[in-house]
Amino acid sequence: MVNLVAAQKPLLHGLMKMAGVKSHLVEIEPGTVMNFWVPVETIKKQKPKKGEKTNQTVTKPTKPVVVLVHGFAAEGIVTWQFQVGALTKKYSLYIPDLLFFGGSITDKTDRSPTFQAETLVKGLKQLGVEKCVVVGFSYGGMVAFKMAELYPELVEAMVVSGSILAMTDSISNSTLSSLGFKSSSELLLPSSVKGLKALLSVAVHKKLWFPNRLHKDFLEVMFANRKERAELLEGLIISNKDHTIPTFPQKIHLLWGENDQIFNLELAQNMKEQLGENATLEGIKKAGHLVHLERPCVYNRLLKHFLASLQAVQAHK
């Protein structure tokens, strides 16, 4: 029987190419490969010599760079499918599949957000990216915070939705308790239709209905590399006593679903205070954790407004 979710992938890939991005594998180092969706115009095919395969060369981006970093439930273009077309006219978009998502894999044993951030930055540098604004959602937001902390010369500004600086044991415990789950894996790595429905019910504001067949197909396609992803979740949690708040030089815009049940608006408000004067917070009504998918038109308008404000500041320098 055809998997309906898998059957949509060629269509989605075609739409992404029409919108201006295409898939490109980057070998970070032997044993570690990361897939990026990159601007179509940066990939140049070289005419092969007789008997050789066609080679691709990558050129530097020609527009301001925006990097979209996905969350835990889906890979890059599935997460950001409604943002790509809205941004490619004015920005060079780079959409990575984090390690153990999409076509990205490593034989290294490090499962920390720091390792994800370091790998992602190495990939961006190979692709010719020198400066960028990073947009991170949920798990991708934690990776984005690490990128901004470790590579301030690369990350000029950030937009973060439904995420936190770090998953401390107290936040993990209180969040899971309030949602009625025993562990992060139970919430984020469902193995049954019932579990997937429970995840969707807490991730969105407006309840969605899909036939069970579609849920089953989604489980088959979207939750590969279960062992490694469970290790990623374990690698997220740090002790409260080990948590320190970095001083970020970048502007950080928190763009939040006001009805986010996983990381609520109060958590975002507290984080804004912790981050200081460089941080701003904007709420989107009638939206939950998956704010960019639930209210894409509003999300895109506010995101573009923030990005334009950064460009205006650059122009006056």
mmCIF file of C-alpha atoms in Angstrom:
data_model
loop_
_atom_site.group_PDB
_atom_site.id
_atom_site.type_symbol
_atom_site.label_atom_id
_atom_site.label_comp_id
_atom_site.label_asym_id
_atom_site.label_seq_id
_atom_site.Cartn_x
_atom_site.Cartn_y
_atom_site.Cartn_z
ATOM 1 C CA MET A 1 0.000 0.000 0.000
ATOM 2 C CA VAL A 2 1.288 3.461 -0.903
ATOM 3 C CA ASN A 3 2.403 5.624 2.000
ATOM 4 C CA LEU A 4 0.408 8.819 1.429
ATOM 5 C CA VAL A 5 2.883 11.006 3.335
ATOM 6 C CA ALA A 6 5.905 9.598 1.460
ATOM 7 C CA ALA A 7 4.032 10.049 -1.823
ATOM 8 C CA GLN A 8 3.788 13.803 -1.155
ATOM 9 C CA LYS A 9 7.566 14.215 -0.836
ATOM 10 C CA PRO A 10 8.393 14.481 -4.570
ATOM 11 C CA LEU A 11 5.655 17.112 -4.879
ATOM 12 C CA LEU A 12 7.037 19.063 -1.913
ATOM 13 C CA HIS A 13 10.574 18.810 -3.308
ATOM 14 C CA GLY A 14 9.329 20.120 -6.654
ATOM 15 C CA LEU A 15 7.520 23.024 -4.985
ATOM 16 C CA MET A 16 10.657 23.904 -3.009
ATOM 17 C CA LYS A 17 12.726 23.959 -6.198
ATOM 18 C CA MET A 18 10.134 26.234 -7.834
ATOM 19 C CA ALA A 19 10.315 28.476 -4.753
ATOM 20 C CA GLY A 20 14.100 28.706 -5.104
ATOM 21 C CA VAL A 21 15.798 26.056 -2.924
ATOM 22 C CA LYS A 22 17.160 22.593 -3.648
ATOM 23 C CA SER A 23 18.730 19.770 -1.651
ATOM 24 C CA HIS A 24 22.530 19.605 -1.355
ATOM 25 C CA LEU A 25 24.552 17.153 0.758
ATOM 26 C CA VAL A 26 27.607 18.508 2.565
ATOM 27 C CA GLU A 27 30.275 16.201 3.979
ATOM 28 C CA ILE A 28 31.269 17.947 7.189
ATOM 29 C CA GLU A 29 33.995 15.377 7.910
ATOM 30 C CA PRO A 30 34.346 11.636 7.256
ATOM 31 C CA GLY A 31 31.307 9.933 8.819
ATOM 32 C CA THR A 32 29.252 13.120 9.159
ATOM 33 C CA VAL A 33 27.005 14.342 6.355
ATOM 34 C CA MET A 34 24.418 17.119 6.603
ATOM 35 C CA ASN A 35 21.690 17.825 4.070
ATOM 36 C CA PHE A 36 20.924 21.479 3.328
ATOM 37 C CA TRP A 37 18.247 23.075 1.192
ATOM 38 C CA VAL A 38 20.200 25.887 -0.431
ATOM 39 C CA PRO A 39 19.450 28.694 -2.919
ATOM 40 C CA VAL A 40 19.139 27.188 -6.411
ATOM 41 C CA GLU A 41 21.364 29.913 -7.891
ATOM 42 C CA THR A 42 24.317 28.915 -5.654
ATOM 43 C CA ILE A 43 24.578 25.405 -7.150
ATOM 44 C CA LYS A 44 26.503 25.322 -10.418
ATOM 45 C CA LYS A 45 26.953 22.155 -12.450
ATOM 46 C CA GLN A 46 30.360 21.634 -14.003
ATOM 47 C CA LYS A 47 30.627 19.890 -17.329
ATOM 48 C CA PRO A 48 32.169 16.487 -16.569
ATOM 49 C CA LYS A 49 35.184 15.083 -18.327
ATOM 50 C CA LYS A 50 34.608 11.940 -20.308
ATOM 51 C CA GLY A 51 33.733 9.024 -18.022
ATOM 52 C CA GLU A 52 33.301 11.228 -14.930
ATOM 53 C CA LYS A 53 30.157 12.122 -13.019
ATOM 54 C CA THR A 54 28.723 15.625 -13.178
ATOM 55 C CA ASN A 55 30.280 17.766 -10.438
ATOM 56 C CA GLN A 56 28.525 20.521 -8.539
ATOM 57 C CA THR A 57 30.223 23.635 -7.230
ATOM 58 C CA VAL A 58 28.701 25.905 -4.628
ATOM 59 C CA THR A 59 28.958 29.673 -4.906
ATOM 60 C CA LYS A 60 28.460 32.262 -2.165
ATOM 61 C CA PRO A 61 24.957 33.597 -1.508
ATOM 62 C CA THR A 62 24.059 36.858 -3.240
ATOM 63 C CA LYS A 63 21.398 38.123 -0.807
ATOM 64 C CA PRO A 64 21.207 38.468 3.009
ATOM 65 C CA VAL A 65 21.198 34.956 4.482
ATOM 66 C CA VAL A 66 18.413 33.497 6.617
ATOM 67 C CA VAL A 67 18.894 30.023 8.143
ATOM 68 C CA LEU A 68 15.714 28.156 9.150
ATOM 69 C CA VAL A 69 16.319 25.485 11.834
ATOM 70 C CA HIS A 70 13.564 22.906 12.330
ATOM 71 C CA GLY A 71 12.101 21.335 15.468
ATOM 72 C CA PHE A 72 11.926 17.709 16.596
ATOM 73 C CA ALA A 73 8.870 16.320 14.818
ATOM 74 C CA ALA A 74 9.838 16.909 11.176
ATOM 75 C CA GLU A 75 12.775 17.726 8.921
ATOM 76 C CA GLY A 76 13.614 21.110 7.412
ATOM 77 C CA ILE A 77 11.305 21.736 4.463
ATOM 78 C CA VAL A 78 8.337 19.973 6.086
ATOM 79 C CA THR A 79 8.680 22.331 9.058
ATOM 80 C CA TRP A 80 9.227 25.500 6.987
ATOM 81 C CA GLN A 81 7.157 24.736 3.862
ATOM 82 C CA PHE A 82 4.986 27.868 4.309
ATOM 83 C CA GLN A 83 7.942 30.193 4.901
ATOM 84 C CA VAL A 84 10.160 29.365 1.914
ATOM 85 C CA GLY A 85 8.110 31.070 -0.794
ATOM 86 C CA ALA A 86 7.599 34.126 1.395
ATOM 87 C CA LEU A 87 11.328 34.701 1.921
ATOM 88 C CA THR A 88 13.316 33.655 -1.160
ATOM 89 C CA LYS A 89 12.696 36.854 -3.140
ATOM 90 C CA LYS A 90 14.702 39.023 -0.733
ATOM 91 C CA TYR A 91 16.834 36.488 1.149
ATOM 92 C CA SER A 92 19.174 33.577 0.461
ATOM 93 C CA LEU A 93 17.570 30.725 2.398
ATOM 94 C CA TYR A 94 19.453 27.809 3.942
ATOM 95 C CA ILE A 95 17.363 25.059 5.539
ATOM 96 C CA PRO A 96 19.408 22.313 7.208
ATOM 97 C CA ASP A 97 18.236 18.873 8.203
ATOM 98 C CA LEU A 98 19.796 18.472 11.639
ATOM 99 C CA LEU A 99 21.703 15.267 12.389
ATOM 100 C CA PHE A 100 19.388 12.199 12.333
ATOM 101 C CA PHE A 101 16.731 14.093 10.397
ATOM 102 C CA GLY A 102 16.261 13.998 6.627
ATOM 103 C CA GLY A 103 19.480 12.921 4.947
ATOM 104 C CA SER A 104 21.797 14.016 7.785
ATOM 105 C CA ILE A 105 23.820 11.439 9.705
ATOM 106 C CA THR A 106 26.951 11.073 11.824
ATOM 107 C CA ASP A 107 28.999 8.245 13.287
ATOM 108 C CA LYS A 108 30.008 10.475 16.220
ATOM 109 C CA THR A 109 28.454 9.751 19.627
ATOM 110 C CA ASP A 110 27.931 13.359 20.773
ATOM 111 C CA ARG A 111 24.190 14.138 20.976
ATOM 112 C CA SER A 112 24.325 17.632 22.492
ATOM 113 C CA PRO A 113 22.778 20.788 20.973
ATOM 114 C CA THR A 114 26.336 22.170 20.955
ATOM 115 C CA PHE A 115 27.462 19.402 18.580
ATOM 116 C CA GLN A 116 24.447 20.024 16.329
ATOM 117 C CA ALA A 117 25.299 23.751 16.298
ATOM 118 C CA GLU A 118 28.990 23.149 15.549
ATOM 119 C CA THR A 119 28.154 20.726 12.714
ATOM 120 C CA LEU A 120 25.587 23.110 11.239
ATOM 121 C CA VAL A 121 28.034 26.032 11.312
ATOM 122 C CA LYS A 122 30.758 23.966 9.613
ATOM 123 C CA GLY A 123 28.266 23.129 6.885
ATOM 124 C CA LEU A 124 27.217 26.760 6.429
ATOM 125 C CA LYS A 125 30.852 27.843 6.152
ATOM 126 C CA GLN A 126 31.468 25.206 3.470
ATOM 127 C CA LEU A 127 28.497 26.687 1.603
ATOM 128 C CA GLY A 128 30.072 30.146 1.678
ATOM 129 C CA VAL A 129 27.854 31.682 4.379
ATOM 130 C CA GLU A 130 29.704 34.380 6.324
ATOM 131 C CA LYS A 131 26.828 36.191 8.084
ATOM 132 C CA CYS A 132 23.263 35.117 8.753
ATOM 133 C CA VAL A 133 20.058 35.566 10.711
ATOM 134 C CA VAL A 134 18.982 32.288 12.321
ATOM 135 C CA VAL A 135 15.300 31.406 12.759
ATOM 136 C CA GLY A 136 14.853 28.503 15.176
ATOM 137 C CA PHE A 137 11.740 26.572 16.172
ATOM 138 C CA SER A 138 11.489 24.406 19.323
ATOM 139 C CA TYR A 139 14.514 22.017 19.351
ATOM 140 C CA GLY A 140 15.962 24.091 16.522
ATOM 141 C CA GLY A 141 15.683 27.164 18.731
ATOM 142 C CA MET A 142 17.972 25.566 21.315
ATOM 143 C CA VAL A 143 20.458 24.743 18.553
ATOM 144 C CA ALA A 144 20.135 28.334 17.288
ATOM 145 C CA PHE A 145 20.888 29.761 20.755
ATOM 146 C CA LYS A 146 24.063 27.650 20.827
ATOM 147 C CA MET A 147 25.048 28.928 17.365
ATOM 148 C CA ALA A 148 24.568 32.525 18.495
ATOM 149 C CA GLU A 149 26.522 31.937 21.714
ATOM 150 C CA LEU A 150 29.476 30.143 20.098
ATOM 151 C CA TYR A 151 29.646 32.011 16.763
ATOM 152 C CA PRO A 152 28.614 35.657 17.305
ATOM 153 C CA GLU A 153 30.674 36.679 14.260
ATOM 154 C CA LEU A 154 28.411 34.474 12.085
ATOM 155 C CA VAL A 155 24.980 34.946 13.697
ATOM 156 C CA GLU A 156 23.886 38.569 13.364
ATOM 157 C CA ALA A 157 20.410 38.153 14.868
ATOM 158 C CA MET A 158 17.886 35.481 15.858
ATOM 159 C CA VAL A 159 14.174 34.764 15.690
ATOM 160 C CA VAL A 160 12.999 32.042 18.059
ATOM 161 C CA SER A 161 9.573 30.392 18.373
ATOM 162 C CA GLY A 162 8.412 27.828 20.934
ATOM 163 C CA SER A 163 11.859 27.265 22.424
ATOM 164 C CA ILE A 164 14.036 27.988 25.437
ATOM 165 C CA LEU A 165 17.703 28.712 26.098
ATOM 166 C CA ALA A 166 18.308 25.238 27.495
ATOM 167 C CA MET A 167 16.227 22.304 28.726
ATOM 168 C CA THR A 168 16.948 22.282 32.456
ATOM 169 C CA ASP A 169 15.722 19.335 34.492
ATOM 170 C CA SER A 170 13.180 21.546 36.303
ATOM 171 C CA ILE A 171 11.673 22.902 33.046
ATOM 172 C CA SER A 172 11.609 19.383 31.588
ATOM 173 C CA ASN A 173 9.853 17.939 34.624
ATOM 174 C CA SER A 174 7.294 20.745 34.989
ATOM 175 C CA THR A 175 6.503 20.794 31.238
ATOM 176 C CA LEU A 176 6.007 17.027 31.014
ATOM 177 C CA SER A 177 3.967 16.991 34.208
ATOM 178 C CA SER A 178 1.627 19.742 32.991
ATOM 179 C CA LEU A 179 1.107 17.926 29.671
ATOM 180 C CA GLY A 180 0.629 14.504 31.271
ATOM 181 C CA PHE A 181 3.640 12.724 29.756
ATOM 182 C CA LYS A 182 6.258 10.629 31.590
ATOM 183 C CA SER A 183 9.214 11.470 29.313
ATOM 184 C CA SER A 184 10.267 13.624 26.362
ATOM 185 C CA SER A 185 10.478 10.502 24.207
ATOM 186 C CA GLU A 186 6.885 9.578 25.032
ATOM 187 C CA LEU A 187 5.802 13.065 23.899
ATOM 188 C CA LEU A 188 8.078 13.662 20.914
ATOM 189 C CA LEU A 189 8.718 10.153 19.577
ATOM 190 C CA PRO A 190 5.248 8.604 19.423
ATOM 191 C CA SER A 191 5.101 4.986 18.291
ATOM 192 C CA SER A 192 1.324 4.697 17.907
ATOM 193 C CA VAL A 193 -1.549 6.600 16.326
ATOM 194 C CA LYS A 194 -2.793 7.405 19.836
ATOM 195 C CA GLY A 195 0.609 8.859 20.769
ATOM 196 C CA LEU A 196 0.812 10.943 17.573
ATOM 197 C CA LYS A 197 -2.684 12.302 18.191
ATOM 198 C CA ALA A 198 -1.659 13.234 21.745
ATOM 199 C CA LEU A 199 1.412 15.098 20.416
ATOM 200 C CA LEU A 200 -0.660 16.994 17.828
ATOM 201 C CA SER A 201 -3.304 17.879 20.419
ATOM 202 C CA VAL A 202 -0.755 19.721 22.583
ATOM 203 C CA ALA A 203 1.168 21.197 19.631
ATOM 204 C CA VAL A 204 -1.707 23.108 18.013
ATOM 205 C CA HIS A 205 -4.337 25.574 19.217
ATOM 206 C CA LYS A 206 -7.095 24.578 16.821
ATOM 207 C CA LYS A 207 -7.707 20.845 16.974
ATOM 208 C CA LEU A 208 -6.972 19.022 13.725
ATOM 209 C CA TRP A 209 -8.616 15.904 12.331
ATOM 210 C CA PHE A 210 -6.843 13.422 10.089
ATOM 211 C CA PRO A 211 -7.860 9.832 9.257
ATOM 212 C CA ASN A 212 -5.946 7.133 11.153
ATOM 213 C CA ARG A 213 -4.371 5.987 7.865
ATOM 214 C CA LEU A 214 -2.636 9.348 7.521
ATOM 215 C CA HIS A 215 -1.377 9.190 11.121
ATOM 216 C CA LYS A 216 0.085 5.710 10.466
ATOM 217 C CA ASP A 217 1.819 6.881 7.296
ATOM 218 C CA PHE A 218 3.231 9.934 9.094
ATOM 219 C CA LEU A 219 4.640 7.688 11.852
ATOM 220 C CA GLU A 220 6.433 5.531 9.264
ATOM 221 C CA VAL A 221 8.021 8.462 7.440
ATOM 222 C CA MET A 222 8.736 11.111 10.063
ATOM 223 C CA PHE A 223 10.093 9.184 13.026
ATOM 224 C CA ALA A 224 13.140 7.374 11.651
ATOM 225 C CA ASN A 225 16.415 7.015 13.615
ATOM 226 C CA ARG A 226 14.425 6.521 16.841
ATOM 227 C CA LYS A 227 17.373 5.349 18.938
ATOM 228 C CA GLU A 228 19.533 8.328 17.979
ATOM 229 C CA ARG A 229 16.681 10.811 18.371
ATOM 230 C CA ALA A 230 15.934 9.476 21.854
ATOM 231 C CA GLU A 231 19.625 10.079 22.631
ATOM 232 C CA LEU A 232 19.281 13.640 21.291
ATOM 233 C CA LEU A 233 16.448 14.212 23.781
ATOM 234 C CA GLU A 234 18.589 12.837 26.615
ATOM 235 C CA GLY A 235 21.450 15.078 25.472
ATOM 236 C CA LEU A 236 19.213 18.149 25.769
ATOM 237 C CA ILE A 237 18.638 18.025 29.508
ATOM 238 C CA ILE A 238 21.098 19.798 31.794
ATOM 239 C CA SER A 239 21.097 20.296 35.544
ATOM 240 C CA ASN A 240 19.694 23.559 36.896
ATOM 241 C CA LYS A 241 22.961 24.224 38.682
ATOM 242 C CA ASP A 242 24.898 23.967 35.391
ATOM 243 C CA HIS A 243 22.653 26.448 33.565
ATOM 244 C CA THR A 244 24.024 29.922 32.953
ATOM 245 C CA ILE A 245 22.506 32.601 30.745
ATOM 246 C CA PRO A 246 24.988 33.822 28.116
ATOM 247 C CA THR A 247 25.219 37.492 27.199
ATOM 248 C CA PHE A 248 24.095 37.689 23.599
ATOM 249 C CA PRO A 249 25.243 40.678 21.510
ATOM 250 C CA GLN A 250 22.634 39.865 18.846
ATOM 251 C CA LYS A 251 19.075 41.139 18.591
ATOM 252 C CA ILE A 252 16.745 38.271 19.545
ATOM 253 C CA HIS A 253 13.088 38.346 18.542
ATOM 254 C CA LEU A 254 10.782 35.877 20.288
ATOM 255 C CA LEU A 255 7.829 35.140 17.998
ATOM 256 C CA TRP A 256 5.310 33.089 19.959
ATOM 257 C CA GLY A 257 1.984 31.327 19.662
ATOM 258 C CA GLU A 258 -0.032 32.811 22.529
ATOM 259 C CA ASN A 259 -1.653 29.414 23.154
ATOM 260 C CA ASP A 260 1.581 27.385 23.153
ATOM 261 C CA GLN A 261 1.002 24.534 25.622
ATOM 262 C CA ILE A 262 4.547 23.135 25.483
ATOM 263 C CA PHE A 263 6.468 26.350 26.178
ATOM 264 C CA ASN A 264 3.844 28.858 27.264
ATOM 265 C CA LEU A 265 3.838 32.624 26.812
ATOM 266 C CA GLU A 266 4.812 33.189 30.446
ATOM 267 C CA LEU A 267 8.001 31.189 29.848
ATOM 268 C CA ALA A 268 8.712 33.381 26.807
ATOM 269 C CA GLN A 269 8.140 36.546 28.863
ATOM 270 C CA ASN A 270 10.541 35.314 31.562
ATOM 271 C CA MET A 271 13.127 34.473 28.920
ATOM 272 C CA LYS A 272 12.799 37.949 27.391
ATOM 273 C CA GLU A 273 13.605 39.470 30.795
ATOM 274 C CA GLN A 274 16.597 37.150 31.225
ATOM 275 C CA LEU A 275 17.959 38.024 27.765
ATOM 276 C CA GLY A 276 17.881 41.759 28.457
ATOM 277 C CA GLU A 277 17.423 44.814 26.273
ATOM 278 C CA ASN A 278 18.384 43.116 22.987
ATOM 279 C CA ALA A 279 15.339 40.820 23.209
ATOM 280 C CA THR A 280 11.816 41.563 21.975
ATOM 281 C CA LEU A 281 8.660 39.448 22.230
ATOM 282 C CA GLU A 282 5.655 39.277 19.922
ATOM 283 C CA GLY A 283 2.649 37.000 20.450
ATOM 284 C CA ILE A 284 0.389 35.555 17.760
ATOM 285 C CA LYS A 285 -3.208 34.975 18.778
ATOM 286 C CA LYS A 286 -5.069 31.715 18.104
ATOM 287 C CA ALA A 287 -1.819 29.794 17.632
ATOM 288 C CA GLY A 288 -0.088 27.082 19.611
ATOM 289 C CA HIS A 289 3.396 25.572 19.524
ATOM 290 C CA LEU A 290 3.280 25.085 15.727
ATOM 291 C CA VAL A 291 2.659 28.798 15.218
ATOM 292 C CA HIS A 292 4.434 28.983 11.822
ATOM 293 C CA LEU A 293 2.186 26.227 10.446
ATOM 294 C CA GLU A 294 -1.060 27.303 12.134
ATOM 295 C CA ARG A 295 -0.877 31.026 11.307
ATOM 296 C CA PRO A 296 1.684 31.172 8.477
ATOM 297 C CA CYS A 297 0.465 34.456 6.960
ATOM 298 C CA VAL A 298 0.686 36.305 10.294
ATOM 299 C CA TYR A 299 3.960 34.585 11.209
ATOM 300 C CA ASN A 300 5.534 35.431 7.836
ATOM 301 C CA ARG A 301 4.421 39.067 7.991
ATOM 302 C CA LEU A 302 5.936 39.561 11.465
ATOM 303 C CA LEU A 303 9.092 37.647 10.537
ATOM 304 C CA LYS A 304 9.590 39.726 7.385
ATOM 305 C CA HIS A 305 9.006 42.932 9.372
ATOM 306 C CA PHE A 306 11.766 41.983 11.819
ATOM 307 C CA LEU A 307 14.153 40.980 9.021
ATOM 308 C CA ALA A 308 13.450 44.270 7.199
ATOM 309 C CA SER A 309 14.184 46.223 10.382
ATOM 310 C CA LEU A 310 17.625 44.554 10.555
ATOM 311 C CA GLN A 311 18.300 45.481 6.923
ATOM 312 C CA ALA A 312 17.286 49.095 7.639
ATOM 313 C CA VAL A 313 19.785 49.255 10.524
ATOM 314 C CA GLN A 314 22.527 47.815 8.278
ATOM 315 C CA ALA A 315 21.747 50.377 5.584
ATOM 316 C CA HIS A 316 22.225 53.264 8.011
ATOM 317 C CA LYS A 317 25.612 52.042 9.250
#
